[in-house]
Short mmCIF file of C-alpha atoms in Angstrom, two decimals:
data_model
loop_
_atom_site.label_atom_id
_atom_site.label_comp_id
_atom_site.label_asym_id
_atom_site.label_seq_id
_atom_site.Cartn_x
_atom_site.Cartn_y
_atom_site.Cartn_z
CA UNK A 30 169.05 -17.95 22.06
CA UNK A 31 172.68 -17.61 21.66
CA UNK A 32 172.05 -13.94 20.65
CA UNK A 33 169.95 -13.09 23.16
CA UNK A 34 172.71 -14.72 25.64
CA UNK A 35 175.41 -12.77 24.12
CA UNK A 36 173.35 -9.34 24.90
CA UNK A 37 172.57 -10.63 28.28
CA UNK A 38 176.37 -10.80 29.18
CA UNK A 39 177.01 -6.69 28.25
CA UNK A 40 173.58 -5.78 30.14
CA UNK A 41 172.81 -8.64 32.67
CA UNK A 42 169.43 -9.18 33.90
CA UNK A 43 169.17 -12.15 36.57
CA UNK A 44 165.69 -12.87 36.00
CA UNK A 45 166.80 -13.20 31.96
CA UNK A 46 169.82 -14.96 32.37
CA UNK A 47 168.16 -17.60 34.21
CA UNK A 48 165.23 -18.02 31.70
CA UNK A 49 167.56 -18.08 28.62
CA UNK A 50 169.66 -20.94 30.28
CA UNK A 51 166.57 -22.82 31.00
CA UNK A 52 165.29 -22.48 27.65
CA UNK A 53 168.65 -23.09 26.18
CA UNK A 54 169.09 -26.43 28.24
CA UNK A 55 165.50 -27.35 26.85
CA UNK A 56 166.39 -26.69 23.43
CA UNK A 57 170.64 -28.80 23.62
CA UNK A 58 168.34 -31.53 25.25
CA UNK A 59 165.36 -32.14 22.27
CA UNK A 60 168.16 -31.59 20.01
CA UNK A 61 170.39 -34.85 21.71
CA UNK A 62 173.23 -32.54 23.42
CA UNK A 63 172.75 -34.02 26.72
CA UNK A 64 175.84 -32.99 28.07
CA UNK A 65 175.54 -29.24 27.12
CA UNK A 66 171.91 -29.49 28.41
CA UNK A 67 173.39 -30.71 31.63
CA UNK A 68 175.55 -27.77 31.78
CA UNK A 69 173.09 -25.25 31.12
CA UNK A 70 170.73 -26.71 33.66
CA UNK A 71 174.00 -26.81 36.05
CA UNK A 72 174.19 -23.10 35.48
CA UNK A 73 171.01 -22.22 35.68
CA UNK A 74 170.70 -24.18 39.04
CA UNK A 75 173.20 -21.51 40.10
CA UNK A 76 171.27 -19.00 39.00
CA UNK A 77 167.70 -20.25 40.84
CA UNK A 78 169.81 -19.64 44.04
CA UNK A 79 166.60 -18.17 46.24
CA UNK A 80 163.86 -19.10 43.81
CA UNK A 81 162.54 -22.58 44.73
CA UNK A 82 160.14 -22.17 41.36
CA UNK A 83 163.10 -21.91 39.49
CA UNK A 84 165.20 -24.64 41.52
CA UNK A 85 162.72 -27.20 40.80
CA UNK A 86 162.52 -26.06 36.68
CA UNK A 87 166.19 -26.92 36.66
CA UNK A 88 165.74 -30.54 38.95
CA UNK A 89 163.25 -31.70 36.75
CA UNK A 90 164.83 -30.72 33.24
CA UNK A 91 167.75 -32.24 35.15
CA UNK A 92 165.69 -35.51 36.06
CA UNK A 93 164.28 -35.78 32.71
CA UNK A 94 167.63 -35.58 31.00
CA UNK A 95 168.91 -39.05 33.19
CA UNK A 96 165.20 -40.56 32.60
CA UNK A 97 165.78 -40.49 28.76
CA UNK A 98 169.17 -41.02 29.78
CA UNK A 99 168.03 -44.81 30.83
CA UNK A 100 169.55 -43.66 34.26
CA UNK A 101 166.46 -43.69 37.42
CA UNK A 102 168.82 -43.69 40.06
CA UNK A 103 170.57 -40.15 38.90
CA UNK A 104 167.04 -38.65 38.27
CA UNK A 105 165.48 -39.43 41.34
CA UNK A 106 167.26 -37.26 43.96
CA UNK A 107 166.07 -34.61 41.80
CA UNK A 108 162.55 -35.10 41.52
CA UNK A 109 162.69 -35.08 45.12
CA UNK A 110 164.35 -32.01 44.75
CA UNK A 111 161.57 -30.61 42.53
CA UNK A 112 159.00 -31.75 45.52
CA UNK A 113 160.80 -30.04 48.52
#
């Protein structure tokens, strides 16, 4: 993914860019780097801006992170998120 990131950046695609930092914040989250997952779904939130499918992938990786996380009361603004 890194790769793929790294080509992204000479020839940017948005649609791309926002799919390899969802998958990206997927893959830092299963592997226990919750705060680099949090980034990466930060930064993909930015680049959802417009797409409310896309917004909502990012609020619930985003909820799921503080739900593992032990942490309800962080996650549940965004599932509502996810919802609207």
């Amino acid at each position: 993914l890194s790769s793929a990131r790294e080509i992204l950046a000479l020839d940017p695609d948005p649609e791309l860019n926002l799919e390899a930092a969802l998958a990206s914040a997927h893959l830092a989250h299963e592997e226990g780097r919750n705060a680099d997952a949090e980034a990466l779904w930060e930064e993909a939130m930015q680049l959802s801006a417009g797409n409310a499918e896309a917004t909502a992938r990012c609020a619930l990786g985003l909820a799921n992170r503080w739900l593992r996380d032990g942490a309800p009361d962080r996650a549940e603004p965004l599932l509502r998120q996810a919802l609207d």
